[in-house]
Tab-separated table of C-alpha atoms in Angstrom:
chain	number	residue	atom	x	y	z
A	45	UNK	CA	63.503	101.515	100.301
A	46	UNK	CA	60.164	104.075	99.656
A	47	UNK	CA	62.442	106.868	100.431
A	48	UNK	CA	64.965	105.940	97.158
A	49	UNK	CA	62.394	104.399	94.979
A	50	UNK	CA	60.549	107.700	95.509
A	51	UNK	CA	63.105	109.880	94.826
A	52	UNK	CA	64.424	108.094	92.022
A	53	UNK	CA	60.859	108.512	89.914
A	54	UNK	CA	60.698	112.796	91.153
A	55	UNK	CA	64.561	112.342	89.668
A	56	UNK	CA	63.113	111.199	86.351
A	57	UNK	CA	60.311	113.701	86.297
A	58	UNK	CA	62.643	116.321	86.833
A	59	UNK	CA	60.515	116.922	90.703
A	60	UNK	CA	61.673	118.582	93.566
A	61	UNK	CA	61.472	116.170	96.134
A	62	UNK	CA	60.166	117.585	99.173
A	63	UNK	CA	63.031	119.059	102.265
A	64	UNK	CA	61.789	115.605	104.940
A	65	UNK	CA	63.349	113.327	101.737
A	66	UNK	CA	66.550	115.919	101.166
A	67	UNK	CA	66.301	115.230	104.842
A	68	UNK	CA	65.887	111.727	105.121
A	69	UNK	CA	68.963	111.148	102.573
A	70	UNK	CA	71.252	112.465	104.328
A	71	UNK	CA	70.147	110.416	107.837
A	72	UNK	CA	70.754	107.008	105.889
A	73	UNK	CA	72.860	104.671	107.053
A	74	UNK	CA	76.603	103.447	106.385
A	75	UNK	CA	74.094	99.961	105.711
A	76	UNK	CA	72.130	102.103	103.042
A	77	UNK	CA	75.388	103.704	101.153
A	78	UNK	CA	74.985	101.738	98.104
A	79	UNK	CA	71.684	101.771	97.598
A	80	UNK	CA	71.106	105.896	97.503
A	81	UNK	CA	74.744	105.733	95.056
A	82	UNK	CA	72.510	103.314	92.576
A	83	UNK	CA	69.063	105.543	93.006
A	84	UNK	CA	71.182	108.673	92.420
A	85	UNK	CA	73.226	106.649	89.282
A	86	UNK	CA	70.033	106.583	87.534
A	87	UNK	CA	69.161	109.793	87.558
A	88	UNK	CA	72.022	110.614	87.828
A	89	UNK	CA	72.587	108.385	83.610
A	90	UNK	CA	68.639	109.249	83.239
A	91	UNK	CA	69.844	112.715	81.364
A	92	UNK	CA	73.885	112.666	81.321
A	93	UNK	CA	74.723	109.167	80.786
A	94	UNK	CA	77.964	107.586	81.522
A	95	UNK	CA	79.955	110.906	80.019
A	96	UNK	CA	81.942	113.053	82.188
A	97	UNK	CA	82.627	116.793	82.392
A	98	UNK	CA	86.439	118.206	82.326
A	99	UNK	CA	86.917	121.309	84.012
A	100	UNK	CA	90.540	122.791	84.427
A	101	UNK	CA	90.568	125.875	86.245
A	102	UNK	CA	93.687	128.754	85.467
A	103	UNK	CA	93.697	131.264	88.563
A	104	UNK	CA	94.562	134.221	86.939
A	105	UNK	CA	94.952	136.559	90.073
A	106	UNK	CA	96.192	134.562	93.232
A	107	UNK	CA	96.200	136.025	97.519
A	108	UNK	CA	95.416	139.595	98.821
A	109	UNK	CA	91.590	138.926	98.745
A	110	UNK	CA	89.602	141.607	100.653
A	111	UNK	CA	86.692	139.712	101.797
A	112	UNK	CA	87.118	137.840	105.018
A	113	UNK	CA	85.543	133.811	103.897
A	114	UNK	CA	86.539	131.633	106.468
A	115	UNK	CA	86.968	128.770	104.381
A	116	UNK	CA	89.167	130.384	102.110
A	117	UNK	CA	93.299	130.121	101.911
A	118	UNK	CA	93.383	133.897	100.244
A	119	UNK	CA	91.228	135.141	102.599
A	120	UNK	CA	92.345	139.579	104.577
A	121	UNK	CA	94.548	138.134	107.438
A	122	UNK	CA	94.949	134.681	105.749
A	123	UNK	CA	97.929	132.694	106.842
A	124	UNK	CA	98.203	130.062	104.511
A	125	UNK	CA	101.698	130.000	102.610
A	126	UNK	CA	99.661	129.726	99.495
A	127	UNK	CA	101.466	131.406	95.804
A	128	UNK	CA	100.166	135.179	96.008
A	129	UNK	CA	100.624	136.805	92.487
A	130	UNK	CA	98.999	139.990	90.583
A	131	UNK	CA	97.228	139.963	86.910
A	132	UNK	CA	98.480	137.241	84.569
A	133	UNK	CA	98.606	138.022	81.104
A	134	UNK	CA	96.934	136.893	78.262
A	135	UNK	CA	99.458	135.426	76.578
A	136	UNK	CA	100.337	133.503	80.122
A	137	UNK	CA	96.774	132.501	81.289
A	138	UNK	CA	95.981	130.823	77.872
A	139	UNK	CA	98.684	128.906	78.189
A	140	UNK	CA	97.587	127.558	81.153
A	141	UNK	CA	94.549	126.566	79.752
A	142	UNK	CA	96.272	125.119	77.302
A	143	UNK	CA	97.221	122.466	79.374
A	144	UNK	CA	93.704	121.551	80.553
A	145	UNK	CA	92.575	121.671	77.207
A	146	UNK	CA	95.004	118.680	76.192
A	147	UNK	CA	94.181	117.134	79.234
A	148	UNK	CA	90.394	116.759	78.082
A	149	UNK	CA	88.672	120.116	79.512
A	150	UNK	CA	86.165	121.439	77.998
A	151	UNK	CA	85.885	124.492	79.582
A	152	UNK	CA	88.436	126.307	81.470
A	153	UNK	CA	87.662	128.110	84.249
A	154	UNK	CA	89.268	132.036	85.094
A	155	UNK	CA	89.136	133.058	89.057
A	156	UNK	CA	90.766	136.027	90.570
A	157	UNK	CA	90.825	136.452	93.735
A	158	UNK	CA	88.774	139.650	95.215
A	159	UNK	CA	85.574	141.692	96.166
A	160	UNK	CA	84.881	141.711	92.451
A	161	UNK	CA	86.917	143.707	89.331
A	162	UNK	CA	86.643	147.327	88.436
A	163	UNK	CA	86.294	147.938	84.916
A	164	UNK	CA	89.691	147.063	83.887
A	165	UNK	CA	89.597	144.076	84.969
A	166	UNK	CA	87.017	142.987	83.092
A	167	UNK	CA	89.624	144.864	80.070
A	168	UNK	CA	91.729	142.170	81.709
A	169	UNK	CA	89.680	139.376	81.899
A	170	UNK	CA	88.077	139.808	77.975
A	171	UNK	CA	91.190	140.382	76.163
A	172	UNK	CA	92.429	137.043	78.691
A	173	UNK	CA	88.720	135.474	76.765
A	174	UNK	CA	89.509	136.337	73.629
A	175	UNK	CA	93.254	135.054	73.646
A	176	UNK	CA	91.909	131.317	75.005
A	177	UNK	CA	89.124	130.921	72.299
A	178	UNK	CA	91.180	132.657	69.388
A	179	UNK	CA	93.948	129.610	70.413
A	180	UNK	CA	91.000	126.998	71.376
A	181	UNK	CA	87.737	127.179	69.169
A	182	UNK	CA	84.971	125.611	70.473
A	183	UNK	CA	86.467	125.899	74.356
A	184	UNK	CA	83.846	127.238	77.576
A	185	UNK	CA	84.680	130.219	78.744
A	186	UNK	CA	83.108	129.952	82.957
A	187	UNK	CA	84.572	133.809	84.727
A	188	UNK	CA	84.769	133.536	88.588
A	189	UNK	CA	85.947	137.479	89.407
A	190	UNK	CA	83.571	137.827	92.398
A	191	UNK	CA	80.589	140.397	92.796
A	192	UNK	CA	79.499	141.829	89.658
A	193	UNK	CA	78.857	146.190	89.305
A	194	UNK	CA	75.679	146.976	86.256
A	195	UNK	CA	77.450	146.344	83.150
A	196	UNK	CA	79.749	143.771	83.916
A	197	UNK	CA	78.091	140.593	82.905
A	198	UNK	CA	77.597	142.301	79.454
A	199	UNK	CA	80.616	143.145	78.759
A	200	UNK	CA	81.923	140.212	79.865
A	201	UNK	CA	79.529	137.523	77.736
A	202	UNK	CA	80.133	140.417	74.306
A	203	UNK	CA	84.397	139.481	75.544
A	204	UNK	CA	82.728	135.818	74.584
A	205	UNK	CA	82.521	135.059	78.463
A	206	UNK	CA	79.548	130.886	78.479
A	207	UNK	CA	79.094	131.080	81.806
A	208	UNK	CA	79.225	132.861	84.901
A	209	UNK	CA	79.748	131.746	88.229
A	210	UNK	CA	79.167	132.246	92.412
A	211	UNK	CA	78.688	130.543	94.776
A	212	UNK	CA	76.152	130.472	97.194
A	213	UNK	CA	78.604	128.100	99.837
A	214	UNK	CA	76.153	128.135	103.176
A	215	UNK	CA	73.027	128.656	104.091
A	216	UNK	CA	71.909	132.130	104.367
A	217	UNK	CA	70.887	131.172	108.084
A	218	UNK	CA	74.169	131.292	108.753
A	219	UNK	CA	76.402	132.823	105.832
A	220	UNK	CA	76.715	135.406	108.674
A	221	UNK	CA	78.570	133.851	110.398
A	222	UNK	CA	81.458	132.440	107.569
A	223	UNK	CA	81.567	135.764	106.522
A	224	UNK	CA	81.082	139.724	106.893
A	225	UNK	CA	82.490	141.895	104.505
A	226	UNK	CA	79.720	140.662	102.054
A	227	UNK	CA	76.239	139.330	102.284
A	228	UNK	CA	74.218	136.583	101.337
A	229	UNK	CA	71.581	138.878	98.889
A	230	UNK	CA	74.757	139.593	97.277
A	231	UNK	CA	76.042	136.881	95.834
A	232	UNK	CA	72.885	136.115	94.714
A	233	UNK	CA	72.185	139.135	92.932
A	234	UNK	CA	75.458	138.110	91.234
A	235	UNK	CA	74.305	135.506	90.021
A	236	UNK	CA	71.663	137.117	88.854
A	237	UNK	CA	72.650	139.472	86.690
A	238	UNK	CA	75.184	136.462	85.104
A	239	UNK	CA	71.715	134.632	83.937
A	240	UNK	CA	69.886	137.828	83.014
A	241	UNK	CA	72.833	138.970	80.943
A	242	UNK	CA	72.862	135.113	78.893
A	243	UNK	CA	75.578	133.755	80.453
A	244	UNK	CA	75.048	129.601	81.688
A	245	UNK	CA	74.959	130.343	85.376
A	246	UNK	CA	77.356	128.348	87.783
A	247	UNK	CA	76.537	128.330	91.693
A	248	UNK	CA	77.248	125.926	93.774
A	249	UNK	CA	78.385	125.315	97.911
A	250	UNK	CA	80.853	123.833	100.775
A	251	UNK	CA	80.572	120.899	102.590
A	252	UNK	CA	81.879	120.321	106.059
A	253	UNK	CA	82.179	123.959	107.629
A	254	UNK	CA	80.219	122.887	110.405
A	255	UNK	CA	77.640	123.060	109.364
A	256	UNK	CA	73.871	121.269	109.821
A	257	UNK	CA	71.754	118.582	107.413
A	258	UNK	CA	69.478	121.527	107.100
A	259	UNK	CA	71.746	124.323	106.369
A	260	UNK	CA	73.106	122.085	103.648
A	261	UNK	CA	68.765	121.372	102.268
A	262	UNK	CA	68.789	124.621	102.834
A	263	UNK	CA	71.678	125.963	100.443
A	264	UNK	CA	70.639	122.625	98.135
A	265	UNK	CA	67.038	123.734	97.663
A	266	UNK	CA	68.056	127.894	96.805
A	267	UNK	CA	70.004	126.515	94.283
A	268	UNK	CA	67.616	124.654	92.301
A	269	UNK	CA	65.215	127.993	93.247
A	270	UNK	CA	67.386	130.103	91.773
A	271	UNK	CA	67.963	127.330	88.504
A	272	UNK	CA	72.104	127.646	87.758
A	273	UNK	CA	73.366	125.431	84.873
A	274	UNK	CA	76.064	124.449	86.959
A	275	UNK	CA	76.537	122.967	90.789
A	276	UNK	CA	80.295	122.666	91.553
A	277	UNK	CA	79.704	120.315	95.690
A	278	UNK	CA	83.171	121.336	97.196
A	279	UNK	CA	84.634	119.942	100.288
A	280	UNK	CA	85.929	121.967	102.344
A	281	UNK	CA	90.134	122.028	102.468
A	282	UNK	CA	90.854	123.355	106.263
A	283	UNK	CA	94.057	125.110	105.164
A	284	UNK	CA	95.953	126.038	107.746
A	285	UNK	CA	96.361	129.502	109.021
A	286	UNK	CA	92.893	129.345	108.586
A	287	UNK	CA	89.413	129.782	110.823
A	288	UNK	CA	88.464	126.716	110.139
A	289	UNK	CA	90.978	125.190	110.078
A	290	UNK	CA	90.572	121.955	112.529
A	291	UNK	CA	87.207	121.237	110.715
A	292	UNK	CA	87.485	118.123	109.854
A	293	UNK	CA	83.911	117.354	109.757
A	294	UNK	CA	83.861	114.555	106.615
A	295	UNK	CA	84.220	111.186	105.803
A	296	UNK	CA	83.916	109.470	102.165
A	297	UNK	CA	80.004	107.903	103.292
A	298	UNK	CA	79.444	111.587	104.479
A	299	UNK	CA	80.512	113.281	101.420
A	300	UNK	CA	78.513	110.592	99.742
A	301	UNK	CA	75.646	110.968	100.624
A	302	UNK	CA	75.808	114.927	100.240
A	303	UNK	CA	75.793	114.613	96.486
A	304	UNK	CA	73.287	111.693	96.258
A	305	UNK	CA	70.896	114.777	98.006
A	306	UNK	CA	72.253	117.303	95.521
A	307	UNK	CA	71.533	115.157	92.263
A	308	UNK	CA	67.847	113.766	93.413
A	309	UNK	CA	67.728	117.477	94.260
A	310	UNK	CA	68.665	119.036	90.883
A	311	UNK	CA	68.316	115.559	88.417
A	312	UNK	CA	69.369	117.773	85.758
A	313	UNK	CA	72.119	120.036	86.480
A	314	UNK	CA	75.365	119.673	85.855
A	315	UNK	CA	76.726	118.550	89.466
A	316	UNK	CA	79.854	119.007	89.285
A	317	UNK	CA	83.211	117.512	92.067
A	318	UNK	CA	84.826	119.914	92.644
A	319	UNK	CA	87.496	121.168	95.808
A	320	UNK	CA	88.710	118.766	98.363
A	321	UNK	CA	86.972	115.366	96.740
A	322	UNK	CA	90.915	113.841	97.288
A	323	UNK	CA	91.331	114.913	100.895
A	324	UNK	CA	87.705	113.703	101.917
A	325	UNK	CA	86.075	111.296	99.061
A	326	UNK	CA	89.891	108.904	98.792
A	327	UNK	CA	89.909	105.471	97.420
A	328	UNK	CA	85.797	106.857	97.359
A	329	UNK	CA	86.179	109.170	94.516
A	330	UNK	CA	84.960	106.559	91.548
A	331	UNK	CA	81.624	105.801	93.064
A	332	UNK	CA	80.868	109.343	92.909
A	333	UNK	CA	81.586	108.518	89.237
A	334	UNK	CA	77.858	107.275	89.251
A	335	UNK	CA	76.148	111.493	91.393
A	336	UNK	CA	78.070	113.730	89.808
A	337	UNK	CA	78.593	114.501	85.912
A	338	UNK	CA	81.509	116.488	85.835
A	339	UNK	CA	85.114	116.925	87.197
A	340	UNK	CA	87.441	119.618	87.841
A	341	UNK	CA	91.240	118.413	86.025
A	342	UNK	CA	94.137	118.635	88.394
A	343	UNK	CA	95.032	121.105	90.452
A	344	UNK	CA	92.379	123.718	91.485
A	345	UNK	CA	93.456	127.402	92.738
A	346	UNK	CA	95.728	126.599	95.837
A	347	UNK	CA	95.447	123.236	96.310
A	348	UNK	CA	97.166	121.008	94.160
A	349	UNK	CA	94.851	118.174	93.676
A	350	UNK	CA	95.032	114.491	92.233
A	351	UNK	CA	96.998	114.653	88.995
A	352	UNK	CA	95.886	114.456	86.049
A	353	UNK	CA	96.675	111.076	84.099
A	354	UNK	CA	94.953	109.675	87.124
A	355	UNK	CA	91.422	111.924	86.981
A	356	UNK	CA	91.261	110.016	83.455
A	357	UNK	CA	92.682	106.699	84.464
A	358	UNK	CA	89.511	106.848	87.254
A	359	UNK	CA	86.905	107.825	84.580
A	360	UNK	CA	88.372	104.330	82.067
A	361	UNK	CA	87.953	102.480	85.379
A	362	UNK	CA	85.233	103.158	86.765
A	363	UNK	CA	83.256	102.357	83.080
A	364	UNK	CA	82.660	105.969	82.302
A	365	UNK	CA	83.867	108.362	79.397
A	366	UNK	CA	85.288	112.420	78.822
A	367	UNK	CA	82.397	114.239	77.504
A	368	UNK	CA	84.009	115.081	73.487
A	369	UNK	CA	84.081	119.043	71.946
A	370	UNK	CA	81.042	118.059	70.358
A	371	UNK	CA	79.294	116.694	73.230
A	372	UNK	CA	76.587	119.033	74.675
A	373	UNK	CA	76.571	118.774	77.756
A	374	UNK	CA	72.995	119.762	79.591
A	375	UNK	CA	69.463	117.962	78.811
A	376	UNK	CA	67.959	119.159	75.220
A	377	UNK	CA	65.121	120.652	77.867
A	378	UNK	CA	67.955	122.553	79.012
A	379	UNK	CA	70.679	123.396	76.677
A	380	UNK	CA	67.371	125.023	74.485
A	381	UNK	CA	66.332	127.831	77.570
A	382	UNK	CA	70.008	128.060	77.820
A	383	UNK	CA	69.707	131.660	79.414
A	384	UNK	CA	69.284	130.015	83.413
A	385	UNK	CA	67.535	126.495	83.108
A	386	UNK	CA	68.747	125.209	86.103
A	387	UNK	CA	68.851	122.717	88.018
A	388	UNK	CA	65.348	121.119	87.525
A	389	UNK	CA	64.042	123.927	85.103
A	390	UNK	CA	60.331	123.182	83.691
A	391	UNK	CA	59.420	119.891	86.234
A	392	UNK	CA	56.461	118.335	85.099
A	393	UNK	CA	54.283	118.894	89.121
A	394	UNK	CA	52.186	122.468	88.205
A	395	UNK	CA	53.545	123.142	91.621
A	396	UNK	CA	57.034	123.079	89.768
A	397	UNK	CA	56.317	124.181	86.581
A	398	UNK	CA	58.682	128.031	86.341
A	399	UNK	CA	62.315	126.941	86.974
A	400	UNK	CA	63.504	124.154	88.985
A	401	UNK	CA	62.838	124.092	92.621
A	402	UNK	CA	59.809	126.957	92.145
A	403	UNK	CA	59.456	128.642	95.184
A	404	UNK	CA	60.254	126.512	97.978
A	405	UNK	CA	64.260	127.429	97.819
A	406	UNK	CA	65.092	129.440	100.615
A	407	UNK	CA	66.719	132.451	100.778
A	408	UNK	CA	63.877	134.222	98.863
A	409	UNK	CA	66.027	133.624	95.197
A	410	UNK	CA	68.574	131.313	94.448
A	411	UNK	CA	72.134	130.868	95.348
A	412	UNK	CA	73.991	133.598	95.706
A	413	UNK	CA	77.823	132.547	93.738
A	414	UNK	CA	80.943	132.187	94.197
A	415	UNK	CA	82.254	133.692	97.506
A	416	UNK	CA	83.552	136.228	98.669
A	417	UNK	CA	84.677	137.748	95.475
A	418	UNK	CA	86.793	135.482	93.669
A	419	UNK	CA	88.163	133.908	96.568
A	420	UNK	CA	86.237	130.308	96.479
A	421	UNK	CA	85.237	130.360	93.303
A	422	UNK	CA	84.819	127.146	90.517
A	423	UNK	CA	85.891	123.591	92.362
A	424	UNK	CA	87.177	125.109	95.627
A	425	UNK	CA	90.283	125.671	97.423
A	426	UNK	CA	93.095	125.746	94.673
A	427	UNK	CA	95.463	127.692	93.545
A	428	UNK	CA	97.328	127.975	90.007
A	429	UNK	CA	100.873	128.882	91.896
A	430	UNK	CA	103.013	131.483	92.210
A	431	UNK	CA	107.135	129.478	91.415
A	432	UNK	CA	109.077	130.449	94.512
A	433	UNK	CA	109.670	127.035	95.158
A	434	UNK	CA	110.444	124.027	92.398
A	435	UNK	CA	108.685	121.779	94.405
A	436	UNK	CA	105.029	120.708	95.573
A	437	UNK	CA	104.921	121.629	99.627
A	438	UNK	CA	102.921	120.066	102.148
A	439	UNK	CA	100.659	121.656	104.852
A	440	UNK	CA	99.926	119.575	107.043
A	441	UNK	CA	96.937	120.642	109.152
A	442	UNK	CA	97.558	120.800	112.624
A	443	UNK	CA	95.344	118.352	115.537
A	444	UNK	CA	92.594	118.053	113.953
A	445	UNK	CA	89.467	116.240	115.908
A	446	UNK	CA	88.993	112.339	113.804
A	447	UNK	CA	85.723	112.096	112.217
A	448	UNK	CA	83.628	109.037	112.481
A	449	UNK	CA	84.593	106.696	110.431
A	450	UNK	CA	88.638	107.256	110.242
A	451	UNK	CA	90.748	109.387	110.742
A	452	UNK	CA	90.921	113.105	108.974
A	453	UNK	CA	94.039	112.826	106.066
A	454	UNK	CA	95.579	115.940	107.358
A	455	UNK	CA	98.512	114.974	104.925
A	456	UNK	CA	96.964	115.250	101.847
A	457	UNK	CA	96.434	118.574	102.209
A	458	UNK	CA	99.172	120.631	100.095
A	459	UNK	CA	99.876	124.199	98.613
A	460	UNK	CA	99.689	124.342	94.789
A	461	UNK	CA	103.363	125.513	93.755
A	462	UNK	CA	103.078	124.620	89.741
A	463	UNK	CA	100.799	125.614	86.605
A	464	UNK	CA	99.544	129.165	85.624
A	465	UNK	CA	102.180	132.192	87.885
A	466	UNK	CA	104.988	129.891	87.690
A	467	UNK	CA	107.627	128.174	85.797
A	468	UNK	CA	106.455	124.401	86.126
A	469	UNK	CA	104.173	122.162	84.309
A	470	UNK	CA	100.718	122.144	85.328
A	471	UNK	CA	99.597	118.843	86.861
A	472	UNK	CA	97.308	118.316	83.875
């Protein structure tokens, strides 16, 4: 297929595809799906070989968020039966992080619900970062705390944070239909503040919220323009009790096309398979490893994920290897310019010089970052639970319309009841 040959050539040269080419990837047929995966896999292997980076989420503060992000189980007015608890102490968070590190994670993502941190909150998180790094030398720390105020990114960097996550989530054009308590521009500004402070930027999207192909291409092009080092791709988990509870729009095939499109647009960035992969990709998760080079290990913020050992087995069975602690994740040209070198960076074509995505990103400034303020961060809707119950509880999402390609697997949506914030062992 001429389209795929063109996209592979561009990906190997770090050139930006056209919007028409990106849209064409999303429009490919099921008959062409394996060809699409194979083509994007060539680009993935060029920049990351067969390595898979493991990341681990620690939810420092769960629920009770004042923002109204429609996708989030922690949103204002949410009736989702998630666990709610206030800030974990530094030793509690360090103990939670240790489970992920023991499972092979080289990055720990510290997340807190809310619009954004107060200065006192930044002090809390700084102490937590110090506690984790004291216990685990060399571990990467990514903070996801919502919208940042002036100087807060610098303070997190001084405390030892390596990265900051804040997702754009969807296109600028449709952002107001998903969230009204803050703007797309607010998200962009927070990512830019993190980059200016010398933090590695992490910013991605959520697919499956009823968006169009154009919206998906717009947000991914905006991400390339913002130039983050890692792009988490979340697939909506439609929690009962949220406005998007019945948005079951994804099939495994659709998810793979989205991941392939992200890889072609952001060829040398760390593309992370994040929240919702178990629900929507199901038995086709191993194919996604040919497109992404990073996943979350175990559970998420407010929902359960696949067992950590199952993740490790899947990686090995698919012929990939867990990225070691001594390995640099990013290609050398990005690692050498880590102050914001994002998805595409120094492309060879003159029109792409000076960043990945040059001036084609919609929204005039790239991709924002984690939604409303910590409530849907670094890898989707999942939560480290707060501990009233001793067994996992499955939330059944009511009567969704079945997407093309088979019925929605609502039985896979389970609220998190273990790990940090509980007395139960984590799923890592």
